Coordinates of C-alpha atoms in Angstrom, one line a residue:
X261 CA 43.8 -30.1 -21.2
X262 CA 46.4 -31.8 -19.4
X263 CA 44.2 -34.9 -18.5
X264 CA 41.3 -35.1 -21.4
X265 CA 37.9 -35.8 -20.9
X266 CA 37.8 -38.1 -23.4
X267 CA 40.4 -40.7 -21.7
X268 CA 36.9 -41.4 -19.3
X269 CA 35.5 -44.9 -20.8
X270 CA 31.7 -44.9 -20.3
X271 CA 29.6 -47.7 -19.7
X272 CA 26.8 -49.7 -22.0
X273 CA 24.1 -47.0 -20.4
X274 CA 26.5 -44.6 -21.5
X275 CA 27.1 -42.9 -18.4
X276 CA 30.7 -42.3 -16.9
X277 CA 32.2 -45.1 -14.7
X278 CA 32.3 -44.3 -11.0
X279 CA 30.6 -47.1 -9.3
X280 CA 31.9 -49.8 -6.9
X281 CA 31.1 -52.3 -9.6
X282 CA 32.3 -50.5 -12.8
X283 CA 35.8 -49.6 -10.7
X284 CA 35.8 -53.8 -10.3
X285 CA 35.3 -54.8 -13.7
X286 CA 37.2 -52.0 -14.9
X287 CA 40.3 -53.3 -12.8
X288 CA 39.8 -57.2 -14.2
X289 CA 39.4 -55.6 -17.9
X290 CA 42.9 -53.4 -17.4
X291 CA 44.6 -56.7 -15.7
X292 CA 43.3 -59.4 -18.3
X293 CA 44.3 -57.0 -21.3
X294 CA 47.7 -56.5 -19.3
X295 CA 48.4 -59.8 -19.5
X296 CA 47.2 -61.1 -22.6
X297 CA 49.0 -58.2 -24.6
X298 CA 52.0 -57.8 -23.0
X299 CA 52.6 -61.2 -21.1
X300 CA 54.5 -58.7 -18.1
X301 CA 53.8 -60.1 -14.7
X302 CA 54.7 -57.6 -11.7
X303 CA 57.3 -59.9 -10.5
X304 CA 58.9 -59.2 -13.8
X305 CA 58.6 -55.8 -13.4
X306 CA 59.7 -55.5 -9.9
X307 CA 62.6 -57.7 -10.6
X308 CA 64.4 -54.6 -12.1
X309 CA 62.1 -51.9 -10.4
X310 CA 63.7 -53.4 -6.8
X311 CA 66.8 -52.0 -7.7
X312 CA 68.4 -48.1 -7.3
X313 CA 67.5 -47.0 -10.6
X314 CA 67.6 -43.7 -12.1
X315 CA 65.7 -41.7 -15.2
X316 CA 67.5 -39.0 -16.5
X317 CA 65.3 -36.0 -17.3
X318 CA 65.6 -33.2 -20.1
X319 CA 66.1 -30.8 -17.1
X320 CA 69.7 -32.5 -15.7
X321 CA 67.7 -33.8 -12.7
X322 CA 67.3 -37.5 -12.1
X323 CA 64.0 -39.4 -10.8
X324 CA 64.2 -43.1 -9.0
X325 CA 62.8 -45.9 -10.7
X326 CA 62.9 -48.1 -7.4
X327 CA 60.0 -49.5 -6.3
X328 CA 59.2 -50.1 -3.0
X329 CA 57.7 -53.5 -3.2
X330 CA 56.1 -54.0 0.1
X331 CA 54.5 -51.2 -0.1
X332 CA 53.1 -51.7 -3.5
X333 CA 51.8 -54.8 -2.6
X334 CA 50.0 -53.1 0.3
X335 CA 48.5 -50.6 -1.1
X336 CA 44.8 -50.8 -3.2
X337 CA 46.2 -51.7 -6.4
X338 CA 49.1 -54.0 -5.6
X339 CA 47.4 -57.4 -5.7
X340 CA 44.2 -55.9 -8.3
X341 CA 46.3 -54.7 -11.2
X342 CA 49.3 -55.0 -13.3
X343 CA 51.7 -52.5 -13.6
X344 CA 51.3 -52.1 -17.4
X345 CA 47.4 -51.5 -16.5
X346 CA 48.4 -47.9 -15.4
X347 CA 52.1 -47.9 -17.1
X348 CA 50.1 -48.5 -20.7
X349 CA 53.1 -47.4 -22.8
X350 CA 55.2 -50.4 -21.6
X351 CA 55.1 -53.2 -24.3
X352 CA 58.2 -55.3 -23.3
X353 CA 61.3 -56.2 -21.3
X354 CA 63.5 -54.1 -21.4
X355 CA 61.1 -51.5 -22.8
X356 CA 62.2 -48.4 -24.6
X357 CA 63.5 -45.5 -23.4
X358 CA 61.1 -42.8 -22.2
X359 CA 61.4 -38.9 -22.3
X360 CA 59.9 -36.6 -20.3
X361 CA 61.1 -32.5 -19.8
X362 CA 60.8 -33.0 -16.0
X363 CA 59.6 -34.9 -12.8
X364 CA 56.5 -33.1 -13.1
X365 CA 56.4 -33.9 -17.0
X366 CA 56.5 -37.5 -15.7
X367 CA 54.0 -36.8 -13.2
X368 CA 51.2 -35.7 -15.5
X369 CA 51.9 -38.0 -18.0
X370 CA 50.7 -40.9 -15.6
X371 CA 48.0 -38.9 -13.9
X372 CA 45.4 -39.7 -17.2
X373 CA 45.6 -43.7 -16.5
X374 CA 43.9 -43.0 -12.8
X375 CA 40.9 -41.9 -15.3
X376 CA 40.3 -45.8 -16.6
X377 CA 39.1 -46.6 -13.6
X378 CA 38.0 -43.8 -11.2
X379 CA 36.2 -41.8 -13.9
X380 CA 33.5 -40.6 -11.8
X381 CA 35.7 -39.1 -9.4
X382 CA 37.6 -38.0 -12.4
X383 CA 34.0 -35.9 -13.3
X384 CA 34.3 -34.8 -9.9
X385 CA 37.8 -33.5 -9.9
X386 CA 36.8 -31.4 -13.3
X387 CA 34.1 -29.3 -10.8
X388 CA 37.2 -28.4 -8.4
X389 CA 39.5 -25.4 -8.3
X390 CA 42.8 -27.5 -9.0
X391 CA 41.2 -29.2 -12.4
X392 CA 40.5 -25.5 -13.7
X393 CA 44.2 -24.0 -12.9
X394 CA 45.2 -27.9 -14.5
X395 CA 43.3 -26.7 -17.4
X396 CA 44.5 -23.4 -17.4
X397 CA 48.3 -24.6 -17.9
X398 CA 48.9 -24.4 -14.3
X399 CA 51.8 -27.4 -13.5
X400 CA 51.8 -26.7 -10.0
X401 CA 48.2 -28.0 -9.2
X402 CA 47.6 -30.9 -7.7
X403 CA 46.6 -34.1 -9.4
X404 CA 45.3 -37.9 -8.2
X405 CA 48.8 -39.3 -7.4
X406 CA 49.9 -35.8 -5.6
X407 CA 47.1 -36.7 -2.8
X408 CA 46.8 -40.5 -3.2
X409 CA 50.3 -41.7 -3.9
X410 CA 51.4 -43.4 -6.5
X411 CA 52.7 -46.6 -5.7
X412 CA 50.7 -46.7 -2.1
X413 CA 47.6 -45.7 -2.7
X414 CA 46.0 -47.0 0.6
X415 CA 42.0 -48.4 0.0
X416 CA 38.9 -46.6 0.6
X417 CA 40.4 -43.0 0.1
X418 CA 43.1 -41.3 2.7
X419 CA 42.5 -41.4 6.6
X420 CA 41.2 -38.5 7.8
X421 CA 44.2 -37.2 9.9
X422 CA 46.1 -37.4 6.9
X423 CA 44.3 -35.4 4.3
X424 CA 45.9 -32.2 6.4
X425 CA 49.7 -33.7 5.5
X426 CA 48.8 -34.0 2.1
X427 CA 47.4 -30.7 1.4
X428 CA 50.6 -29.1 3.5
X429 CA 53.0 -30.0 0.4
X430 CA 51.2 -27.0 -1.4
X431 CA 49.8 -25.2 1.2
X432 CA 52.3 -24.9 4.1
X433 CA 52.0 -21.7 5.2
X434 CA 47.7 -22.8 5.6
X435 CA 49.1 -26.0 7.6
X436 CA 50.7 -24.1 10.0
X437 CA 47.8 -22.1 10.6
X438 CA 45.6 -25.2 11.1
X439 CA 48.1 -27.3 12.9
X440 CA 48.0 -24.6 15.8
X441 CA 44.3 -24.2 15.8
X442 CA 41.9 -26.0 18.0
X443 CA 41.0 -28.0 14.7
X444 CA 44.1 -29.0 14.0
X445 CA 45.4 -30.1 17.6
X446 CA 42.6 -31.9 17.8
X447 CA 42.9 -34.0 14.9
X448 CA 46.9 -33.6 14.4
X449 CA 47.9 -34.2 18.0
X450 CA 45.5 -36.2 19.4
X451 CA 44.0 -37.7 16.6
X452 CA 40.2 -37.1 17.3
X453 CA 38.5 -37.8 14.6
X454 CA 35.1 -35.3 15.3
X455 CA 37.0 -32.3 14.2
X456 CA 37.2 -31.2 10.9
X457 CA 40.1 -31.7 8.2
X458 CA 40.9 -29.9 5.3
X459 CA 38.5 -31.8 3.4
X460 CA 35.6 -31.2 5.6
X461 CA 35.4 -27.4 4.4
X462 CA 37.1 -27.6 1.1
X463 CA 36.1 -31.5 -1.2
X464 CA 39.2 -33.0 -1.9
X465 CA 37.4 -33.2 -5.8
X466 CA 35.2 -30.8 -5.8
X467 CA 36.2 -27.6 -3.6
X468 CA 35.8 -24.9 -4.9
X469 CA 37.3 -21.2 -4.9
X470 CA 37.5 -19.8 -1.2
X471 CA 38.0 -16.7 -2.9
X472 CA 34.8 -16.6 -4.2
X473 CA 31.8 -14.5 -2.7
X474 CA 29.9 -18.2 -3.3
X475 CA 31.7 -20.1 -1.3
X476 CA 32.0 -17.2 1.2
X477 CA 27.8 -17.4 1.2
X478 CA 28.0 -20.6 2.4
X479 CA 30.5 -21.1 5.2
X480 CA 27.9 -20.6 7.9
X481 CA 26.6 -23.7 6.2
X482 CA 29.9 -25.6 6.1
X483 CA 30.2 -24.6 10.2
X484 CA 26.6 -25.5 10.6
X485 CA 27.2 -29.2 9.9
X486 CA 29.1 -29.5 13.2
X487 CA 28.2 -26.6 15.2
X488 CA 24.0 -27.4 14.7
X489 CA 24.8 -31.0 16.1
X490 CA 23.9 -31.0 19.2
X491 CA 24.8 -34.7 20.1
X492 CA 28.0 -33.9 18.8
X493 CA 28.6 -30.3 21.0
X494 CA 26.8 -32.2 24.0
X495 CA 30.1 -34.2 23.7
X496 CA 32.3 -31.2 24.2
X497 CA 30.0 -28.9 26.3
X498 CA 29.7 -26.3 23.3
X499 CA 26.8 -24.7 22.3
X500 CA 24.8 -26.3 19.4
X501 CA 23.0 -22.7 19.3
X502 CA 25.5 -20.6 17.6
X503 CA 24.4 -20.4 14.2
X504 CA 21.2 -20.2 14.8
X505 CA 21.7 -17.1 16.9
X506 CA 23.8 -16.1 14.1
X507 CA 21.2 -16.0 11.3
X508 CA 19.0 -14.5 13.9
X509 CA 21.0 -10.6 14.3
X510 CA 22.0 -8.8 11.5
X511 CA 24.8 -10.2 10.0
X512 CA 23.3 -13.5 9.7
X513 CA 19.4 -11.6 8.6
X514 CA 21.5 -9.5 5.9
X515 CA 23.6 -13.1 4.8
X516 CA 19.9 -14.6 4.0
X517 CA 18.6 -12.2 2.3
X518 CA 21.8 -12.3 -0.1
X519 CA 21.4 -15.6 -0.5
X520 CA 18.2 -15.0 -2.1
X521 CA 19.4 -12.8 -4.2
X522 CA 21.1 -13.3 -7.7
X523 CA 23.9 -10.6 -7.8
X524 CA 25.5 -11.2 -4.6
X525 CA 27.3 -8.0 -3.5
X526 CA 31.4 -7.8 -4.0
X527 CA 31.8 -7.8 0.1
X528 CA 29.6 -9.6 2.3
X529 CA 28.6 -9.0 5.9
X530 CA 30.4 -10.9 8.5
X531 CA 30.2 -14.6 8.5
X532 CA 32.0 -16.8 10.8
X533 CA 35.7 -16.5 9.6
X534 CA 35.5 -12.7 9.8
X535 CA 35.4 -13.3 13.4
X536 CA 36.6 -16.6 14.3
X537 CA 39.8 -16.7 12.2
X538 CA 39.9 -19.0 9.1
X539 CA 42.3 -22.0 9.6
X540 CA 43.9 -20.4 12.8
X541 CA 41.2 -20.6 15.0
X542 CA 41.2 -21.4 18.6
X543 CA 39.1 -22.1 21.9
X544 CA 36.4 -19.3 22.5
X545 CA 38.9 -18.5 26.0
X546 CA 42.1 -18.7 24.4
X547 CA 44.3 -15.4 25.3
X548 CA 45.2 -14.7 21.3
X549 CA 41.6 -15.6 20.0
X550 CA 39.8 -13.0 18.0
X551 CA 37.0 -13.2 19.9
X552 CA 38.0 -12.9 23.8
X553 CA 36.9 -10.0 25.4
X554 CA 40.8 -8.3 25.3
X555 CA 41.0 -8.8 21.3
X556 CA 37.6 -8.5 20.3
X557 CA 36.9 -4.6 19.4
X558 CA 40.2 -5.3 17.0
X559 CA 37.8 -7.3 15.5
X560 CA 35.2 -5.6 15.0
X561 CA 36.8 -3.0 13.8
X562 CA 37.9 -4.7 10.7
X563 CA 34.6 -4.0 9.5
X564 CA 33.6 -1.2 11.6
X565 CA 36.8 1.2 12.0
X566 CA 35.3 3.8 14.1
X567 CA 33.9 1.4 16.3
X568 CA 34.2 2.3 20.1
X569 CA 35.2 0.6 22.8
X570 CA 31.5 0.1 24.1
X571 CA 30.6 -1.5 20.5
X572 CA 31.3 -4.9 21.3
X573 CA 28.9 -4.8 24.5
X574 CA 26.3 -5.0 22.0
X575 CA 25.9 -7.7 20.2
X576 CA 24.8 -10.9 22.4
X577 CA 27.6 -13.3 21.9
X578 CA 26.0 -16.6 20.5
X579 CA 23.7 -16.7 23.5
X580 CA 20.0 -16.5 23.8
X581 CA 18.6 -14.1 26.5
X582 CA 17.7 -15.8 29.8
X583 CA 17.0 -14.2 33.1
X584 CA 20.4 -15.1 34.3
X585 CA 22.3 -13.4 31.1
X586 CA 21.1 -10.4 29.7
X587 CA 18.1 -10.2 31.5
X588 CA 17.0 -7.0 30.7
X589 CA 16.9 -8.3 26.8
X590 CA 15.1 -11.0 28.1
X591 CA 12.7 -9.6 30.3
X592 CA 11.7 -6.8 27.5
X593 CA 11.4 -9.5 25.1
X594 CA 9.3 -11.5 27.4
X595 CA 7.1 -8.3 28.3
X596 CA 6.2 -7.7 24.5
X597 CA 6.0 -11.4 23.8
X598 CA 2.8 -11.0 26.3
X599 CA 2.0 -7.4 25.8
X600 CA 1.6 -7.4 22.2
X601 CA -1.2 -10.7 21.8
X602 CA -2.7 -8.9 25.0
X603 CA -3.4 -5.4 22.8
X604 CA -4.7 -7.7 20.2
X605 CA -6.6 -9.9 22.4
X606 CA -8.0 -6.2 24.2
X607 CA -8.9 -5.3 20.7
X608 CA -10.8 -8.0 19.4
X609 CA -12.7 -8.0 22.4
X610 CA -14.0 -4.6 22.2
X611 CA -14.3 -4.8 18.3
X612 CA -16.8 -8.1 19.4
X613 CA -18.6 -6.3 22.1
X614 CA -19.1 -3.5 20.2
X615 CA -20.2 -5.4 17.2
X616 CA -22.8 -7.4 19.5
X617 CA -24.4 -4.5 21.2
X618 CA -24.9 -3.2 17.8
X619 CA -26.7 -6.1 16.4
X620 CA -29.0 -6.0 19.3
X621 CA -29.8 -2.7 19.0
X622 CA -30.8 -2.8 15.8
X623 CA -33.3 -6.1 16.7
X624 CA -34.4 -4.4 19.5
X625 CA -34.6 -1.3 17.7
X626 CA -38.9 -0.8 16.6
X627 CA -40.0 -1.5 13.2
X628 CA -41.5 1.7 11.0
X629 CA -45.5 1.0 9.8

C-alpha cells in the first residue's frame, strides 16, 4: 500500500485519531518533537526555501523547492506546525540529498505524514474509490495534497465552489460537462452556494464507484436531499414533489423493490440520470435538455427502442393529477377513491342487516315442547 495503515497513531482508548481535539494535541506533539529533535525553526527553512530552487528527479525533470511564504503562513498549518512535522526525514541544515524517480514519486512520499494528524479522515479516504486504485498501484489517483494543497492548505476543508476546480485536474472532460449544466453555472458563475458540487453526490473521502449498480440504487436518494426540500425548491419555484412521484410509477416501484433485494440486477430501471443527464444537466425548458418535449422520446428510447412517438404522453411528468392537469387521471382516481369505500360501505351494510333480521328471526321464531 502506498500510504499504510499502520502510519495512523491511535489514541490511549485505542481508537484512530480524527477528532477536533486529537488533531490539536497531535499538532503540539509533531511541533514540540520538531523542535526539540531537530532545533529547525521555519524561518530557517524558509530562508533557503524563499529562493528559485530546483530538485533534479531520476526522470530528467526538475521540481521547485520555492516556497511561497505568504501563503504558507496563511494557510492551516503555517503558524501550527513546523516544517520538519510533515517533512520528517529532514534532520539538519543543509540536509542530505533526497531521491525520488519522479514528481509524483515525491508526491506520495509526503502524502503518508497528512496521516499523523488527520487519521480519521485517513480511515475515511480507505472506504473511497481513489484509496482502492492507490492500493491497487494506481499513481494517477488522487491523494490529500492533490485536493488540499500542499503548502496552502486553507482551514476547515475547501470552499464549496472550489471542490469542482479541484476535481477538474483529473476529470476534465466531467468539468466541462458540469460547468455548462444548471449545477455548475449556478455554483461556478454565480457562486450560489444551494446547488450541488462534486462533492455533494460523490464524498470527497468516501465516494464510492459510480459505476457500481450500488451507487446507481441510490442516486434518487442523493437527488432527494435537495429536490424533497421544500423550503429549499420554495426558493426557486421548483417542485419539491418529484421524487416522490418518482417512487410512485414504475420505475421508481420497480427501484424499491430492488432495493430490497440482495442480488441487485446487472441493469436497473431508470433513475434520474437516465433521464436528466448526469453532470450535464440543465433547466427542465432548456432547448438541448433530455427531457423537453422536442428531445424527450430520444430519451426514452434509450431504454425502450421501439418506443413511439405517442409513448412519452404517458407517463405524468413529475406532477400529481389535479383537475386543471390531467384531469381525466384525476377525476378517475377521485371516482374510485369514493367508489370503492362506498361498495364496501354498501356491503357491510347489507352483510349487518342481513345478519340482524336473522337474529331476530330466530328469537322470534317459537320454541318446540
Amino acid at each position: 500500500m502506498l500510504i499504510p495503515a499502520k502510519l495512523l497513531r491511535r489514541g490511549r482508548d485505542g481508537r484512530r485519531g480524527g477528532t477536533a481535539a486529537g488533531l490539536v494535541a497531535g499538532a503540539i506533539l509533531l511541533a514540540a518533537s520538531g523542535a526539540q529533535a531537530q532545533g529547525m525553526s521555519n524561518e530557517m527553512c524558509l530562508n533557503c526555501h524563499k529562493l528559485p530552487l530546483q530538485m533534479k528527479l531520476k526522470d530528467g525533470s526538475s521540481v521547485s523547492l520555492l516556497i511561497p511564504a505568504a501563503g504558507f503562513a496563511r494557510s492551516a498549518h503555517g503558524r501550527a506546525l513546523l516544517c520538519t512535522a510533515c517533512h520528517t526525514d529532514i534532520k539538519k541544515v543543509p540536509h542530505e540529498k533526497m531521491e525520488f524517480a519522479d514528481r509524483r514519486d515525491l508526491s506520495l512520499h509526503y502524502s503518508r505524514s497528512c496521516t499523523s494528524c488527520h487519521g480519521g479522515k485517513f480511515k475515511e479516504f480507505q472506504e473511497g474509490i481513489h484509496w482502492r486504485l492507490l492500493s491497487q498501484g494506481d499513481r494517477r489517483a488522487p491523494h490529500c495534497a492533490d485536493c488540499h494543497g500542499a503548502h496552502t492548505v486553507t482551514r476547515g476543508g475547501m470552499a464549496k465552489g472550489f471542490t469542482p476546480q479541484a476535481c477538474s485536474k483529473c476529470h476534465a472532460r466531467v468539468f466541462g460537462q458540469y460547468e455548462g449544466s444548471v449545477h455548475g453555472q449556478g455554483l461556478i458563475q454565480v457562486g450560489n452556494k444551494d446547488v450541488p458540487g462534486c462533492s455533494t453526490c460523490h464524498p470527497s473521502h468516501t465516494g464510492g464507484d459510480p459505476r457500481k449498480v450500488e451507487f446507481r440504487i441510490d442516486i434518487p436518494k442523493l437527488c432527494a436531499d435537495c429536490h424533497q426540500n421544500k423550503a429549499l425548491m420554495d426558493k426557486y419555484g421548483l417542485s419539491s414533489q418529484v421524487v416522490s412521484t418518482y417512487l410512485e410509477d414504475f420505475h421508481g416501484t420497480s427501484i424499491s423493490l430492488y432495493r430490497e433485494q440482495r442480488n441487485l440486477p446487472a441493469r436497473l430501471t431508470a433513475v434520474c440520470t437516465d433521464c436528466h443527464g448526469v453532470h450535464e444537466i440543465l433547466r427542465v425548458k432548456d432547448p438541448d435538455s433530455q427531457v423537453v418535449r422536442g428531445n424527450l422520446i430520444q430519451t426514452c428510447r434509450k431504454c425502450h427502442p421501439d418506443a413511439s412517438l405517442n409513448f412519452p404522453a404517458t407517463w405524468l411528468s413529475h406532477y400529481t393529477p389535479s383537475a386543471t392537469r390531467y384531469p381525466f387521471v384525476y377525476f378517475i382516481r377521485l371516482f374510485y377513491f369514493i367508489f370503492v369505500p362506498a361498495i364496501v360501505a354498501c356491503m357491510v351494510f347489507h352483510v349487518g342487516l342481513d345478519f340482524i333480521f336473522e337474529a331476530r328471526s330466530r328469537l322470534r321464531r317459537p320454541r318446540k315442547g
